[in-house]
PDB file of C-alpha atoms in Angstrom:
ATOM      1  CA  UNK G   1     108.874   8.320 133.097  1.00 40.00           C
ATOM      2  CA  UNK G   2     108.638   8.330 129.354  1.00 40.00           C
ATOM      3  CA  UNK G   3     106.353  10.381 127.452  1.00 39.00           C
ATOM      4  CA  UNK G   4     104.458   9.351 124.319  1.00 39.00           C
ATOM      5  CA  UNK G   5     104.474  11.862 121.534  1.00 38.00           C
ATOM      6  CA  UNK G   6     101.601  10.310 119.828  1.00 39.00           C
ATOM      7  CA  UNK G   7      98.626   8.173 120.814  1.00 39.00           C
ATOM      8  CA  UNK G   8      99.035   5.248 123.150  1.00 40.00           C
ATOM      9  CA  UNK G   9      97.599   2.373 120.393  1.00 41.00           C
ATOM     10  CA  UNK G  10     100.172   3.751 117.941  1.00 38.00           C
ATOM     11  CA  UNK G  11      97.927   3.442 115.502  1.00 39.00           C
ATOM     12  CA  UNK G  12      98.428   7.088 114.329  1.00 38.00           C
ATOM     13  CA  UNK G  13     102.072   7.352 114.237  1.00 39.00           C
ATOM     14  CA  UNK G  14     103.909   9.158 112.023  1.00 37.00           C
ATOM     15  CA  UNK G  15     104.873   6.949 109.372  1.00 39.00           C
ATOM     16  CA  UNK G  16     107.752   8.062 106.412  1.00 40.00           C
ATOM     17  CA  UNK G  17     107.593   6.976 103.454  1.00 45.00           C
ATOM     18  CA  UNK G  18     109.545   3.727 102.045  1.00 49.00           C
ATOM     19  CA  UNK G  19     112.403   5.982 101.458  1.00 49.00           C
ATOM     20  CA  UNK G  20     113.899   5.760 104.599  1.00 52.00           C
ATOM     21  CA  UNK G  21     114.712   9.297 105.389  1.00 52.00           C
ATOM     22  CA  UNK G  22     112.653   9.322 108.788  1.00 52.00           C
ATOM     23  CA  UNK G  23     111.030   6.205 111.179  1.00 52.00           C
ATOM     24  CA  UNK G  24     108.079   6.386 112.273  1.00 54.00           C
ATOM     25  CA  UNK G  25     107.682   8.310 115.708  1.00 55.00           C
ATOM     26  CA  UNK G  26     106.590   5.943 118.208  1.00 57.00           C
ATOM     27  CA  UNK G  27     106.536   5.608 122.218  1.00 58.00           C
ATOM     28  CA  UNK G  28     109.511   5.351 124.057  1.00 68.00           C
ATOM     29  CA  UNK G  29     108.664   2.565 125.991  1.00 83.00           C
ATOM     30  CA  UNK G  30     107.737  -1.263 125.038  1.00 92.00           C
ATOM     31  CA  UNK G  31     104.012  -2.423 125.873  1.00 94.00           C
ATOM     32  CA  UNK G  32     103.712  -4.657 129.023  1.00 95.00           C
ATOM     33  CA  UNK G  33     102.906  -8.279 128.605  1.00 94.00           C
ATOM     34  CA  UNK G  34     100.235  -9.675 131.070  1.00 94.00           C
ATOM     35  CA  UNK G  35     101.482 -13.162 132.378  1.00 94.00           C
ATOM     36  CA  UNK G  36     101.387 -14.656 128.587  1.00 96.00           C
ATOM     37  CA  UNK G  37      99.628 -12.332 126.919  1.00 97.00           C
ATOM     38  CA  UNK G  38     101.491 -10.591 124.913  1.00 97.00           C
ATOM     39  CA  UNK G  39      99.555  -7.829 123.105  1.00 97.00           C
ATOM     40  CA  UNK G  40      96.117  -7.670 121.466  1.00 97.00           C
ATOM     41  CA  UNK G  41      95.768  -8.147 118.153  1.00 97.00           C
ATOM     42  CA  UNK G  42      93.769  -4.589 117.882  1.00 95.00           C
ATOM     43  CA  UNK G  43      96.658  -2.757 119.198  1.00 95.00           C
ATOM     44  CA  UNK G  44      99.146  -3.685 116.195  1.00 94.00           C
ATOM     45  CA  UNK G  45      97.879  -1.045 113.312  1.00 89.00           C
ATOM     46  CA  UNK G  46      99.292  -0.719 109.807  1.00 92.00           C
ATOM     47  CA  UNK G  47     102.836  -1.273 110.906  1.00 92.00           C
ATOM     48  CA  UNK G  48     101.475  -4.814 111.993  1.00 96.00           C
ATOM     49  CA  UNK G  49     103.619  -5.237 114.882  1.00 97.00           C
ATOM     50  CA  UNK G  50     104.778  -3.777 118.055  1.00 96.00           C
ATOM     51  CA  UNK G  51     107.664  -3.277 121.011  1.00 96.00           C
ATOM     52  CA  UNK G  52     106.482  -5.828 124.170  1.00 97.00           C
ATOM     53  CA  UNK G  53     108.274  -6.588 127.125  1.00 95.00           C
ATOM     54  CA  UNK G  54     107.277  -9.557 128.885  1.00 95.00           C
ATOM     55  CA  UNK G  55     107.026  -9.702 132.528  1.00 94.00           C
ATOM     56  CA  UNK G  56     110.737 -11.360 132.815  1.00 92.00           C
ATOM     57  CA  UNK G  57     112.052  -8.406 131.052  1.00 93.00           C
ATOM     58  CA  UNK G  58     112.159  -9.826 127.847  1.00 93.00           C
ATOM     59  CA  UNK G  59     111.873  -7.441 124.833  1.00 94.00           C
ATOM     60  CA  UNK G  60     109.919  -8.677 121.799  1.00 97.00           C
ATOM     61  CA  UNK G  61     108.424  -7.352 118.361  1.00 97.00           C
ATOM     62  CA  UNK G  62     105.709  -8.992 118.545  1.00 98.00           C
ATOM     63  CA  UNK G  63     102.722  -9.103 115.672  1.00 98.00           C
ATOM     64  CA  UNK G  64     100.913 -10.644 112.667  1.00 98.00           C
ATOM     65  CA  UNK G  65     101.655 -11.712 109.372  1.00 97.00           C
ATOM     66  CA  UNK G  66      99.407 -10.911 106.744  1.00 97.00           C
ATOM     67  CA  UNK G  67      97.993 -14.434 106.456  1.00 96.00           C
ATOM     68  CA  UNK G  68      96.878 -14.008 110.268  1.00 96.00           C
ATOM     69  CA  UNK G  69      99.670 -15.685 111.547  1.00 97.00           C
ATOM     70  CA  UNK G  70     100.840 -14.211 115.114  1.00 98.00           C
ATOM     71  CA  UNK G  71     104.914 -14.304 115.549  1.00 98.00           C
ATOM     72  CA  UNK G  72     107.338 -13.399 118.519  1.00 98.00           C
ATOM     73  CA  UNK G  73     111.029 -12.410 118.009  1.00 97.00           C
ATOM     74  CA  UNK G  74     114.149 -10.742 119.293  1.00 94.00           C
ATOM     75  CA  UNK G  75     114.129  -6.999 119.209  1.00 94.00           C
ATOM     76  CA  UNK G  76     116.942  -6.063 117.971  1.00 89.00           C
ATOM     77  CA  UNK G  77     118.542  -5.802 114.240  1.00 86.00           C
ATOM     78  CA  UNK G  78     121.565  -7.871 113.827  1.00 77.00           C
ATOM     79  CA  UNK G  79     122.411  -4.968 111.763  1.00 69.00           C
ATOM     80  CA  UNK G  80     122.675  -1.629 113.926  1.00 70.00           C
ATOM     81  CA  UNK G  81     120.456  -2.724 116.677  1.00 72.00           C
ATOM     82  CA  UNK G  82     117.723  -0.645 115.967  1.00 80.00           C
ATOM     83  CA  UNK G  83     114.225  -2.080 117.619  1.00 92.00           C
ATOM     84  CA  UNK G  84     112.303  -4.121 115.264  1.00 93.00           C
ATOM     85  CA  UNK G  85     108.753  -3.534 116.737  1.00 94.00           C
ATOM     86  CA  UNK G  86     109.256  -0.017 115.723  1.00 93.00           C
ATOM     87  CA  UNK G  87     109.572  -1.363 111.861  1.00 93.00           C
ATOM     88  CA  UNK G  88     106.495  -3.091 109.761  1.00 94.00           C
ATOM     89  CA  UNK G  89     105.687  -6.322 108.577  1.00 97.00           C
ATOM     90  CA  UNK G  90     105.794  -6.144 104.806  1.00 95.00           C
ATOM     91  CA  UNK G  91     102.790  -7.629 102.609  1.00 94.00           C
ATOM     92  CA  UNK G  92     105.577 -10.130 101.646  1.00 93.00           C
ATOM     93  CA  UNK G  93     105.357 -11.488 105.211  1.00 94.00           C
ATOM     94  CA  UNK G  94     108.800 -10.296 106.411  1.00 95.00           C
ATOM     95  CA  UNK G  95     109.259  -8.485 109.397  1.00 95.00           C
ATOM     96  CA  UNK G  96     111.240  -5.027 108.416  1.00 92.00           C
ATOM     97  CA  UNK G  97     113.785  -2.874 110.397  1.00 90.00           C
ATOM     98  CA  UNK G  98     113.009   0.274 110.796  1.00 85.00           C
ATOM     99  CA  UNK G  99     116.081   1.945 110.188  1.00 75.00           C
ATOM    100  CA  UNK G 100     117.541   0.471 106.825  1.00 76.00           C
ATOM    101  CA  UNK G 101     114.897  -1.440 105.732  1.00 77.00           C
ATOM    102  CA  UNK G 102     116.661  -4.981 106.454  1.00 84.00           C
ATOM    103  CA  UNK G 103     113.857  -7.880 106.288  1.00 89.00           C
ATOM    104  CA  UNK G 104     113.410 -10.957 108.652  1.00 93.00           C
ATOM    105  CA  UNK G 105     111.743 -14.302 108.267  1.00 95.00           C
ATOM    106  CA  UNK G 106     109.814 -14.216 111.368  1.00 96.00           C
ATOM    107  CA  UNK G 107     109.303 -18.399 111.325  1.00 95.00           C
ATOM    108  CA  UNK G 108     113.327 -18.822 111.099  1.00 93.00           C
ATOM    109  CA  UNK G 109     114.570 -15.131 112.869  1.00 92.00           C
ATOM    110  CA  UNK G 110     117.027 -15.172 109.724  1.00 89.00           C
ATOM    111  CA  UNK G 111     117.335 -12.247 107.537  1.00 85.00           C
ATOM    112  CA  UNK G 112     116.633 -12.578 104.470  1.00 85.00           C
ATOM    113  CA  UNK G 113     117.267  -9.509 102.838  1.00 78.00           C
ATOM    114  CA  UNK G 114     120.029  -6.943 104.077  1.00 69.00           C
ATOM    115  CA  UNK G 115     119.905  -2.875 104.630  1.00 64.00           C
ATOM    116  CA  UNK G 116     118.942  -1.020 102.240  1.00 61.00           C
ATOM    117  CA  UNK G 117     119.582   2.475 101.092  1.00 57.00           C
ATOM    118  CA  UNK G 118     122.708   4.121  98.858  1.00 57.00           C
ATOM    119  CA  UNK G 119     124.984   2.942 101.091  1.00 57.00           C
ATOM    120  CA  UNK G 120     124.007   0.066 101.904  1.00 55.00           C
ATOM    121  CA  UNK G 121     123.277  -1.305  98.040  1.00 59.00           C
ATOM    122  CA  UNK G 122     127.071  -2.075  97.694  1.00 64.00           C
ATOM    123  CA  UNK G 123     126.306  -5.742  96.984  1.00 69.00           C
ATOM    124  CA  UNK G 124     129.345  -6.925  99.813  1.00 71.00           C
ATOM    125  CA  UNK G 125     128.913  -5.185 102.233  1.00 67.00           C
ATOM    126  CA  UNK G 126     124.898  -5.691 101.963  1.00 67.00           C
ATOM    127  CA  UNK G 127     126.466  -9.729 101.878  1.00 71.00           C
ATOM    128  CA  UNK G 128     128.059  -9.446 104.881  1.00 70.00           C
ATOM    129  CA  UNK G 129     125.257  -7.883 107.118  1.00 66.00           C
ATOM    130  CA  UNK G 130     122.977 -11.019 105.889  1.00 66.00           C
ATOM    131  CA  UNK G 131     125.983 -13.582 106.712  1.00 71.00           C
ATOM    132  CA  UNK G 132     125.614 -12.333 109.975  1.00 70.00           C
ATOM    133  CA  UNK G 133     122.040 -12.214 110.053  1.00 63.00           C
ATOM    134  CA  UNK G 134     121.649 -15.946 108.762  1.00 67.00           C
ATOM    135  CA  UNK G 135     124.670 -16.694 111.477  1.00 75.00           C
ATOM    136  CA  UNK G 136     122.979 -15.310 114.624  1.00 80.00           C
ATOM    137  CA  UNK G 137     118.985 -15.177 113.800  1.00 87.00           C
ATOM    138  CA  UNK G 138     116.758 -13.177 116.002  1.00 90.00           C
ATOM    139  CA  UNK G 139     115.052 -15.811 118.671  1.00 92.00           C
ATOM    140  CA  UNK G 140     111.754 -17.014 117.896  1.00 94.00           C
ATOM    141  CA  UNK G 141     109.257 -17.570 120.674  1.00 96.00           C
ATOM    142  CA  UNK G 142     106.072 -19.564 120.044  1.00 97.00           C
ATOM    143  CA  UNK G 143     102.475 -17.646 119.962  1.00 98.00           C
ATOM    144  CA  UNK G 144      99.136 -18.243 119.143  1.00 97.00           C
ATOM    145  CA  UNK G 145      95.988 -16.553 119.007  1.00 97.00           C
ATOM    146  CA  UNK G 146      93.865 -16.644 122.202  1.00 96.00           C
ATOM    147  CA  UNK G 147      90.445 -14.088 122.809  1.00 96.00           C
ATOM    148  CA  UNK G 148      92.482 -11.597 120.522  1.00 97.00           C
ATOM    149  CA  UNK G 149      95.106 -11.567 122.142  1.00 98.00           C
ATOM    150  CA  UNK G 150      98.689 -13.083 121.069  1.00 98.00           C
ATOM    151  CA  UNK G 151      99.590 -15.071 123.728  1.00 98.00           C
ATOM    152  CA  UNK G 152     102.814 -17.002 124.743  1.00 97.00           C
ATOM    153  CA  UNK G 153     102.836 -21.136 124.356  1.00 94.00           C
ATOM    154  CA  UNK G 154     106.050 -21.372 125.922  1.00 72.00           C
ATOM    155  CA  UNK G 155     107.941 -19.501 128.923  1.00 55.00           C
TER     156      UNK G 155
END
């Protein structure tokens, strides 16, 4: 059984700064999706998304844009794999990895901007991660917004 080092909404995790020394601590474990419902909208926070796992076993970051728009996508960065639900969704609208900052369009599951950090600003190598991310997007699911919760359309 996992254990939660801060509270269960997430809501006060401990976020770094932009720098991208430290992620935010977060649960260990995804929240459960009931039947289609995915998550309610008052459980995403600042970060503006989350870790679900539907009821097939289907891991998802799951959350809002800031227009109000409600996504669903793959979990995992086409860069290192880290767990996107554990990033943010940037005032720009893309959803961002945790780990080196890479940035997703949530409509298309293509990245759109690649890691980020000293490493990772050598322009070809920062080329090649976003090759791959354009090459094999992150899976889009469709959602909408239901008694606020965001809820599956399709299986």
């Amino acid at each position: 059984m996992s254990e939660e080092r801060r509270g269960p909404d997430r809501d006060d995790a401990v976020s770094a700064d932009r720098s991208g020394v430290l992620p935010p601590v977060l649960p260990a474990d995804p929240i459960r999706a009931r039947g289609r419902r995915l998550v309610e909208v008052s459980r995403l926070g600042d970060r503006r998304v989350v870790e679900v796992r539907t009821e097939d076993g289907v891991d998802l970051a799951v959350g809002m844009l800031p227009d109000g728009t409600p996504f669903a996508v793959g979990n995992v960065c086409r860069h290192q794999l880290a767990k996107l639900g554990r990033g943010r969704v940037t005032d720009r609208g893309c959803l961002e990895c945790p780990w080196h900052r890479a940035e997703y369009d949530v409509r298309t599951g293509k990245m759109v901007t690649g890691p980020q950090g000293m490493i990772f600003g050598f322009p070809p190598y920062s080329a090649g991660v976003r090759a791959i991310g354009s090459l094999v997007p992150l899976s889009t699911r469709r959602v909408s917004l239901l008694d606020g919760w965001i809820c599956l359309i399709d299986g």
